Coordinates of C-alpha atoms and ligand atoms in Angstrom, one line a residue:
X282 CA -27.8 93.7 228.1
X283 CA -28.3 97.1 226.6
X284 CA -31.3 96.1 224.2
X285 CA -30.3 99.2 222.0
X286 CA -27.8 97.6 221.4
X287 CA -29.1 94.4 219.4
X288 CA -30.6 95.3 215.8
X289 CA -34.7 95.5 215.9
X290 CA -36.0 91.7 215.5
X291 CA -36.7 91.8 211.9
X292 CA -39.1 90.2 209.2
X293 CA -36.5 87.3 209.2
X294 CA -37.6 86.2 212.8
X295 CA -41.4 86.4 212.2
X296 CA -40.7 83.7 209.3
X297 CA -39.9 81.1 211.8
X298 CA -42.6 78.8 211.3
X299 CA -45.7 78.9 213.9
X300 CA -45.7 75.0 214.5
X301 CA -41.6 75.4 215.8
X302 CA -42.6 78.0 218.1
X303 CA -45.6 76.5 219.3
X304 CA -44.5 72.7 218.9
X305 CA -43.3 70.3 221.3
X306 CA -40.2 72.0 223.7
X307 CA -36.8 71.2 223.2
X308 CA -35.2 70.2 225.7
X309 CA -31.2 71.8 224.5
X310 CA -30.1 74.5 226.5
X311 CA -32.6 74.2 229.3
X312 CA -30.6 74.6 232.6
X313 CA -30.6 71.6 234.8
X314 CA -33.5 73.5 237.2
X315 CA -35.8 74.6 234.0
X316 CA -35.6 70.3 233.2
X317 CA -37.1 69.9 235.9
X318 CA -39.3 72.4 236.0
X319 CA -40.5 71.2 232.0
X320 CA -41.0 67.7 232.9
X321 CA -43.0 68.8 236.3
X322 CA -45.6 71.1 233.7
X323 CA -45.6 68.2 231.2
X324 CA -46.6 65.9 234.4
X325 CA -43.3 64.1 235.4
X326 CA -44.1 63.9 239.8
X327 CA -42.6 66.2 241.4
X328 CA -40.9 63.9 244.0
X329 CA -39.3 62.1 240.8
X330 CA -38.5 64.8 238.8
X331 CA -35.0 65.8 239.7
X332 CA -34.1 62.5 239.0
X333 CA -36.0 62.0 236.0
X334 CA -33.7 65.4 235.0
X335 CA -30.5 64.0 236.0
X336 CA -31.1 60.8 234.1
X337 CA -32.5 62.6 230.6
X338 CA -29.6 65.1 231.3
X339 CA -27.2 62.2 231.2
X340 CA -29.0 60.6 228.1
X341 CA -28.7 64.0 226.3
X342 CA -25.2 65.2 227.1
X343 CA -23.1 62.7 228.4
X344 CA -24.0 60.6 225.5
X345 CA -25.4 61.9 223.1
X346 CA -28.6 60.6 222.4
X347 CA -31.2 62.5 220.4
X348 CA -34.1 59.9 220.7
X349 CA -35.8 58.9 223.7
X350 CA -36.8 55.6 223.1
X351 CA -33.5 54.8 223.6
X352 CA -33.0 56.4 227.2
X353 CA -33.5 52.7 228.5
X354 CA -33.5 53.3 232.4
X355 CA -36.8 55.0 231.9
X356 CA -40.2 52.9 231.8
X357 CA -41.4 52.5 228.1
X358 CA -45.1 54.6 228.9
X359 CA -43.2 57.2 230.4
X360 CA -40.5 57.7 227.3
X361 CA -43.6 57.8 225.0
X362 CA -44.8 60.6 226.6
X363 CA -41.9 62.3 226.3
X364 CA -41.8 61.9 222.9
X365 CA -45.3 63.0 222.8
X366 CA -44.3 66.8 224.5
X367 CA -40.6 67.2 223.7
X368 CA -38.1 67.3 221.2
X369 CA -34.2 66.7 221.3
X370 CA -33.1 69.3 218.9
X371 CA -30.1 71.2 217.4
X372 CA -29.2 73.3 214.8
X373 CA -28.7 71.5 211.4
X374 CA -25.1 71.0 209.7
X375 CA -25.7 72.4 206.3
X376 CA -21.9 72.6 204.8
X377 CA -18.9 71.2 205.8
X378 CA -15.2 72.3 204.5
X379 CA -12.0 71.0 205.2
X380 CA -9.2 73.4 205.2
X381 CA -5.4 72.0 203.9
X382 CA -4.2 72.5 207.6
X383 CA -7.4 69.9 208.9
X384 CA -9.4 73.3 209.8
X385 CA -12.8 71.7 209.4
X386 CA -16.1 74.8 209.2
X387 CA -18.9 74.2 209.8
X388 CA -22.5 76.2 208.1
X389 CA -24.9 75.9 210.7
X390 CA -28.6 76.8 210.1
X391 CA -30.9 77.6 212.4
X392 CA -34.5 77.8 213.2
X393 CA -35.7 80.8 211.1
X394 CA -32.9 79.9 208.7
X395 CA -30.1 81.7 209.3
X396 CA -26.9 80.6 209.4
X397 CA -23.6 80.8 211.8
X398 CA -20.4 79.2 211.3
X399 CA -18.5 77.1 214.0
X400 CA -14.9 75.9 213.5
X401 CA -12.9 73.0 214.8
X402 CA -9.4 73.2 215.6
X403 CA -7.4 70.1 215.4
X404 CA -4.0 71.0 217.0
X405 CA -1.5 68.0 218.5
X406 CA -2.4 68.3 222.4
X407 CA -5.7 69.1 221.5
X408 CA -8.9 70.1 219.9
X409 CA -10.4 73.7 219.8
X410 CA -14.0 74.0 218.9
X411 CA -14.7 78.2 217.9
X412 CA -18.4 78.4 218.6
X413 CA -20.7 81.5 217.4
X414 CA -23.3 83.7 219.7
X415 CA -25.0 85.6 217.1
X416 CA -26.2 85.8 214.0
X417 CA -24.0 88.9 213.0
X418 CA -22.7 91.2 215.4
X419 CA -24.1 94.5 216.4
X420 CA -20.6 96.1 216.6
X421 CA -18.2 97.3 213.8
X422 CA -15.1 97.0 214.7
X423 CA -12.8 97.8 211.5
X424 CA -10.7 95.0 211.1
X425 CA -13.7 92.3 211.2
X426 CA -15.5 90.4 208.6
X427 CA -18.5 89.9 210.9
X428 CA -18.8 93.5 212.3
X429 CA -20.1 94.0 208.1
X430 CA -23.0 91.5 208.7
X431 CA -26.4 93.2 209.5
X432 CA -27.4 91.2 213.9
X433 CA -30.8 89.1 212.8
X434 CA -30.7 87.7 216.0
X435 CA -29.3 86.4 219.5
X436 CA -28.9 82.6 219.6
X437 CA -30.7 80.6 222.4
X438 CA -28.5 78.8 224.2
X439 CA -30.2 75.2 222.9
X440 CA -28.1 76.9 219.5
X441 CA -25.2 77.9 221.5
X442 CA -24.9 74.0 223.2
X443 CA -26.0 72.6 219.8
X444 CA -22.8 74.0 218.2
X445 CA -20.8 71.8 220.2
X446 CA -23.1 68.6 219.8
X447 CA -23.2 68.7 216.5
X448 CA -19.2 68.8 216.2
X449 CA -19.2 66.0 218.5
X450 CA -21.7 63.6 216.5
X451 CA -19.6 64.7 213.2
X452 CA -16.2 64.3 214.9
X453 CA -17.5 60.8 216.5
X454 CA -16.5 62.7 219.9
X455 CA -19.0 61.2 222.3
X456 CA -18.3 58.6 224.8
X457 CA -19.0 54.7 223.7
X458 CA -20.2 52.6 226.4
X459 CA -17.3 50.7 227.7
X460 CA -14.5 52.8 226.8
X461 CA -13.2 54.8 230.2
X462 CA -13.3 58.4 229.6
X463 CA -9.5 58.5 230.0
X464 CA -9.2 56.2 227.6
X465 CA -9.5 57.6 224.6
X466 CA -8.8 61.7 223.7
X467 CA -11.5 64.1 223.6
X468 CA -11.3 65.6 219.8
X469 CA -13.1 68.8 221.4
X470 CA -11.1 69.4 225.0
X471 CA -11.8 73.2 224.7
X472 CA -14.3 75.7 223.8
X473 CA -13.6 79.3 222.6
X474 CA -16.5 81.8 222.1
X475 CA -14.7 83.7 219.8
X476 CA -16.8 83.1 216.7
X477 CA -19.9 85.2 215.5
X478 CA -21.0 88.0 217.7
X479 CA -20.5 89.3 221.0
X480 CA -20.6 86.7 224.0
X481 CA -21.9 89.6 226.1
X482 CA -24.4 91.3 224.2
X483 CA -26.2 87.4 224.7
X484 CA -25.1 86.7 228.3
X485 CA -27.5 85.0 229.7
X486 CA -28.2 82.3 226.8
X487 CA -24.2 82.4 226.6
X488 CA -24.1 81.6 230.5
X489 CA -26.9 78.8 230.3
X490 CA -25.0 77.0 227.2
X491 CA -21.3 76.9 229.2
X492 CA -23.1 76.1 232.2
X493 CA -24.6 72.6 230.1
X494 CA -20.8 72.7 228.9
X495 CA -19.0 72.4 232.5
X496 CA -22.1 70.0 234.3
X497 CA -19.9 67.5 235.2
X498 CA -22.7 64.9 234.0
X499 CA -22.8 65.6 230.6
X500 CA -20.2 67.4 228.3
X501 CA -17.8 68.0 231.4
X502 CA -15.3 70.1 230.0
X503 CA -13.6 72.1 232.8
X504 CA -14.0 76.3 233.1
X505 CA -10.6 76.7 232.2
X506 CA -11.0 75.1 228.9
X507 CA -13.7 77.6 227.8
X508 CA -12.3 81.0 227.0
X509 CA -15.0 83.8 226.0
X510 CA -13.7 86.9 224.4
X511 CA -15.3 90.1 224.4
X512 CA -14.5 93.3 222.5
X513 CA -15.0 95.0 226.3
X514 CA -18.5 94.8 227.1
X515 CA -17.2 96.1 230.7
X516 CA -20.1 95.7 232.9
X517 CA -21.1 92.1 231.6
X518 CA -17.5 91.6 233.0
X519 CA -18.0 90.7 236.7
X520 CA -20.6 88.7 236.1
X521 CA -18.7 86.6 233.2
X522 CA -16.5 86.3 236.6
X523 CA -19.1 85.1 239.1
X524 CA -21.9 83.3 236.5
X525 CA -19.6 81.5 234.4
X526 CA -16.0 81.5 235.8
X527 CA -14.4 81.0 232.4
X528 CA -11.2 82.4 230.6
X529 CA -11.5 85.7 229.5
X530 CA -10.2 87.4 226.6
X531 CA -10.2 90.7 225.2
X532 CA -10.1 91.9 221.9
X533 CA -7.7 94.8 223.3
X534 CA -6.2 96.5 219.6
X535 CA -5.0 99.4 220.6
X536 CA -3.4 101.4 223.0
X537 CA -4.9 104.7 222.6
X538 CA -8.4 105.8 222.9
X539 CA -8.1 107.4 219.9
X540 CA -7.2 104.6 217.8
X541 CA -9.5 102.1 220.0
X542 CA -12.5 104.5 219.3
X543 CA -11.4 103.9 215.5
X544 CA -10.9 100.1 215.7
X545 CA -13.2 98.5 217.9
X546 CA -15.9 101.4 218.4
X547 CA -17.3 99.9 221.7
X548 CA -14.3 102.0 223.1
X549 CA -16.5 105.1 222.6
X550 CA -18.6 103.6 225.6
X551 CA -16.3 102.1 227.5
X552 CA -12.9 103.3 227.0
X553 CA -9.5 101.8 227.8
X554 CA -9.1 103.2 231.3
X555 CA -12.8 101.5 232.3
X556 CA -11.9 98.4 230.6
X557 CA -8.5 97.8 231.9
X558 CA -10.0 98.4 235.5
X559 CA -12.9 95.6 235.2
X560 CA -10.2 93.5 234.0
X561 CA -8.2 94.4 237.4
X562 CA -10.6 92.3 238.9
X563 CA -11.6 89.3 237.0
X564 CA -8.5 86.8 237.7
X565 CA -9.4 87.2 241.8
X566 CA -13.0 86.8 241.2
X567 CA -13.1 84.5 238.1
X568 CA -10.3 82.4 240.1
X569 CA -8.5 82.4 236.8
X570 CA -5.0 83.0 236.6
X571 CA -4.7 85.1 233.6
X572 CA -6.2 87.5 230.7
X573 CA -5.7 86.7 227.2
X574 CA -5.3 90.3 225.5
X575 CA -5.8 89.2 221.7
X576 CA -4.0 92.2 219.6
X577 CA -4.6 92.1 216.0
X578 CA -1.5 92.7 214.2
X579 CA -2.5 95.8 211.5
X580 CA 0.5 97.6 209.3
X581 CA 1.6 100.8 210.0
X582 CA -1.8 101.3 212.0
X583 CA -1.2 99.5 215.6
X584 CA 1.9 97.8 215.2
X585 CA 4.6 100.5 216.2
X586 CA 7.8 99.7 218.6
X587 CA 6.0 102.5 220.4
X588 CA 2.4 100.7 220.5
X589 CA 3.9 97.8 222.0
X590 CA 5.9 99.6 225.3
X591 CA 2.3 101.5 225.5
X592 CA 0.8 97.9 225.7
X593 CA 2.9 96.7 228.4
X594 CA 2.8 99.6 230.5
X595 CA -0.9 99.9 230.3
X596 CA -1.8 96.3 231.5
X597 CA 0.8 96.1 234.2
X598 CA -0.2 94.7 237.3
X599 CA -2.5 92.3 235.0
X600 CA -1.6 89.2 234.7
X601 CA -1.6 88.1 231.0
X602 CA -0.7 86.5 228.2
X603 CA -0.7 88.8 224.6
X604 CA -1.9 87.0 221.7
X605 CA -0.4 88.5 218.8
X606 CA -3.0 87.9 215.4
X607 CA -2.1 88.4 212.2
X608 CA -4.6 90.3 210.5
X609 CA -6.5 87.5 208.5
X610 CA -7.8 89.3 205.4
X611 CA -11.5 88.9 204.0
X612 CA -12.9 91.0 200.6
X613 CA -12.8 94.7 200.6
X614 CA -11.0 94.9 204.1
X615 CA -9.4 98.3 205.0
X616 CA -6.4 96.7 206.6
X617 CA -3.3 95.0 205.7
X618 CA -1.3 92.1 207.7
X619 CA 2.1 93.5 209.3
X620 CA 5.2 92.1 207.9
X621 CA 6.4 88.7 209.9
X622 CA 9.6 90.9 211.3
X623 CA 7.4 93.9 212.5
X624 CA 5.2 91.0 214.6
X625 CA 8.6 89.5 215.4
X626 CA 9.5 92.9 216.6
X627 CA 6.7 93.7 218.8
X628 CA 6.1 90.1 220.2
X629 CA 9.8 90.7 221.5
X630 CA 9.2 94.2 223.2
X631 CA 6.2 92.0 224.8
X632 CA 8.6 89.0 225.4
X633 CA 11.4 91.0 227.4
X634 CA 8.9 92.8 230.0
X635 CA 7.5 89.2 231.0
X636 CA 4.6 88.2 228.6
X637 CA 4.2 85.3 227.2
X638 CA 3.3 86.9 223.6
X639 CA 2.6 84.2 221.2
X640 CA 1.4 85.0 217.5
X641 CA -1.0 82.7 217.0
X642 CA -1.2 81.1 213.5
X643 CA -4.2 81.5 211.5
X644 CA -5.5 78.9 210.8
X645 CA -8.5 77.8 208.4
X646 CA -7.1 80.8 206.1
X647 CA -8.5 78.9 202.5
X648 CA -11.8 78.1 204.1
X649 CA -12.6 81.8 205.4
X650 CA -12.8 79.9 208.7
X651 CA -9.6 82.0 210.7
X652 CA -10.6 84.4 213.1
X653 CA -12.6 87.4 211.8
X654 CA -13.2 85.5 208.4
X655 CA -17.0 84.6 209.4
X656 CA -19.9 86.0 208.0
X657 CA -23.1 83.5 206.8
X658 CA -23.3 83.0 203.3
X659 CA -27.5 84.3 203.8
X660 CA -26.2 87.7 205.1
X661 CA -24.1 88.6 202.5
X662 CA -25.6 92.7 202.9
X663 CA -23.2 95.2 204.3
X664 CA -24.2 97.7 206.5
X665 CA -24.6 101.1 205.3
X666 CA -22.5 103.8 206.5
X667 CA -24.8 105.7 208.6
X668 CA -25.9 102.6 210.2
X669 CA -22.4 101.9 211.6
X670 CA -22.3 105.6 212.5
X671 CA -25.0 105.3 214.6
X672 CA -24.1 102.2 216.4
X673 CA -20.3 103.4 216.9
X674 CA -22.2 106.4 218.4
X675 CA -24.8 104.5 220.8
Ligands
SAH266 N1 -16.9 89.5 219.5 C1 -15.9 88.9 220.3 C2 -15.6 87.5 219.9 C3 -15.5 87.2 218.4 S1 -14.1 87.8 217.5 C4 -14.7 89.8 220.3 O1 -14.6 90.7 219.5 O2 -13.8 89.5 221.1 C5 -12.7 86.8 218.0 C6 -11.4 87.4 217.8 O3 -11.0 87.6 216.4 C7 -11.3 88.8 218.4 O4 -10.2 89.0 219.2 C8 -11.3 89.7 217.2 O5 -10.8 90.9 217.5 C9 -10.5 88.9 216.2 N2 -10.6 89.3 214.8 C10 -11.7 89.8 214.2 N3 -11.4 90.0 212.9 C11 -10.2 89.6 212.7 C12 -9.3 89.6 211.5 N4 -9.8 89.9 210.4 N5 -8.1 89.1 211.6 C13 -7.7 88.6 212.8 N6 -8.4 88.6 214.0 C14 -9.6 89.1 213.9
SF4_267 FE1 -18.2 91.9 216.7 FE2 -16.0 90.8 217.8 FE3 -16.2 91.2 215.1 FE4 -16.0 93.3 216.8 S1 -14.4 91.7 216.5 S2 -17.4 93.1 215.1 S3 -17.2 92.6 218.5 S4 -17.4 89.8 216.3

């Protein structure tokens, strides 16, 4: 992770409260091995503790249990002790809305007191949960409500993995004792990091949290239900192939490098060409079968006849699916939506050279929950211009 990259850890951080940094460890977001290795330090024996893991792992994310004392396959002394050295902890819910179309958003605060936004989904076949990995974002790309948002900070993967507990104990989506898993729909059956931030400016807390999200003892949702998209963050790529083995998708936009630079500035690092050829090889080492390439639809700026035979000739050889998005608007934007029969248009140029190109309905629109919409009601503060100079720059 280029470190320059993330904004300096400010004031906000050094608020957090000594007694939550020195307190008793939560046990979220620890991988399966760092469990173990916790409950060994805290004096669990060795010989027992990869069970011992297993069976609080279970407890934690299988079903959902927050309190110890009710893990009831462990002896009563030794769940007092844990209670005595750990925690069960995630972020707090601290507003709820409920769009018109079932869109439900979620304002999420976390230790330090910022806040990110997570957003469920509710379609017929399923449930979509749109979880956030920063505070903010570092990058500015144009079209985005976020990029405005000053980064406080990276979240841990306990606040990555908390996003999607906390939707399950508000949905009433964990397992009850006695009901078969297949016996009753799963209101969150997938998981798309395409909230707040950039996945792979936080990879390694991002890889920890899906990893907690695929065990197949806890939450158990399979790596083709998770889809992380980047804004092209190409040499975090192969490793999003071999550490996580999710769906990938790419905030592609444009399909020059002059526009790119314009749109999503990350391009000025790692243009088009580079991109395109780290996604070459993601589908054969991710095992995946295809890229999504998420295209915001913009008027008059990326939305040409011409744009969209560029877009196809550029990604050939890829296999993909082009999701069209209609430019969801937020205050002061620069950018307008383009018309219905200009999307209609270009989806069919898409269409007729063998993508699937769906336009993907926002959804969430009154709530400021639809993609690009989110930005924590604490971090209000734009960036100044010469500060998104000098990142597109970096
Ligand atoms: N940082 C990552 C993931 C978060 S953004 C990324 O950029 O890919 C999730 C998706 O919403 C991206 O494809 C992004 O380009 C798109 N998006 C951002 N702002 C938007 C807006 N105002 N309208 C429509 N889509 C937007
Ligand atoms: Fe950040 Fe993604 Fe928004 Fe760009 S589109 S500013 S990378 S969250």
């Amino acid at each position: 992770m280029p470190a320059n990259d993330i904004a300096p850890i400010t004031q906000d951080f050094l608020t957090i409260p000594r007694k939550e940094r020195n307190g008793p460890v939560n046990l979220v977001g620890l991988t399966r091995e760092k469990l173990r290795e916790t409950l060994i330090n805290q004096g669990t024996e060795s010989k027992k503790a990869r069970m011992r893991a297993s069976q609080i792992w279970q407890w934690i994310y299988q079903w959902g249990v927050r309190d110890f004392n009710a893990m009831t396959n462990l002896a009563k002394d030794y769940r007092t002790s844990l209670t005595e050295s750990f925690v069960i902890g995630i972020p707090e819910v601290v507003g709820r809305r409920a769009s018109e179309d079932g869109t439900l958003k979620y304002i999420v605060r976390l230790a330090g007191g910022h806040e990110v936004e997570t957003v469920y989904i509710p379609e017929t076949d399923r449930g979509t949960l749109c979880i956030s990995s920063q505070v903010g974002c570092t990058l500015t790309c144009s079209f985005c409500h976020t990029g405005t948002q000053r980064l406080v900070r990276n979240l841990t993967a306990g606040e990555i993995i908390g996003q999607v507990m906390l939707a399950r104990d508000d949905l009433g989506d964990w397992p009850r004792k006695g009901v078969g898993m297949g016996e009753r729909p799963r209101l969150i059956s997938n998981i798309v990091l395409m909230g707040m931030g950039e996945p792979l400016y936080n990879f390694d807390n991002v890889r920890d949290a899906m990893k907690i999200a695929m065990d197949g003892e806890g939450i158990s949702l399979s790596r083709r239900r998770i889809t992380l998209s980047t804004s092209g963050v190409v040499p975090e790529i192969s490793r999003t192939a071999s550490e996580i083995g999710c769906m990938l998708a790419v905030s592609f936009h444009a399909t020059t490098d002059k526009l790119r630079d314009k749109l999503v500035p990350i391009n000025r690092k790692w243009n088009i060409d580079a991109l395109l050829n780290a996604l070459r090889e993601y589908p054969k080492a991710s095992n995946s079968e295809r890229i999504t390439f998420e295209y915001v639809m913009l008027r008059d700026v990326n939305d040409s006849d011409e744009d969209a035979r560029r877009l196809v000739r550029l990604i050939r050889g890829i296999p993909a699916k082009i999701n069209l998005i209609p430019f969801n608007e937020w205050p002061g934007a620069p950018h307008r939506r383009s018309t219905k029969e200009r999307i209609g248009k270009f989806a069919d140029i898409i269409y007729k050279a063998g993508y699937a190109s769906p336009v993907r309905t926002p959804r969430g629109e009154d709530i400021m929950a639809a993609c690009g919409q989110l930005k924590s009601a604490t971090e209000r503060m734009r960036k100044s211009r010469r500060e998104i100079e000098m990142e597109a720059q970096r």
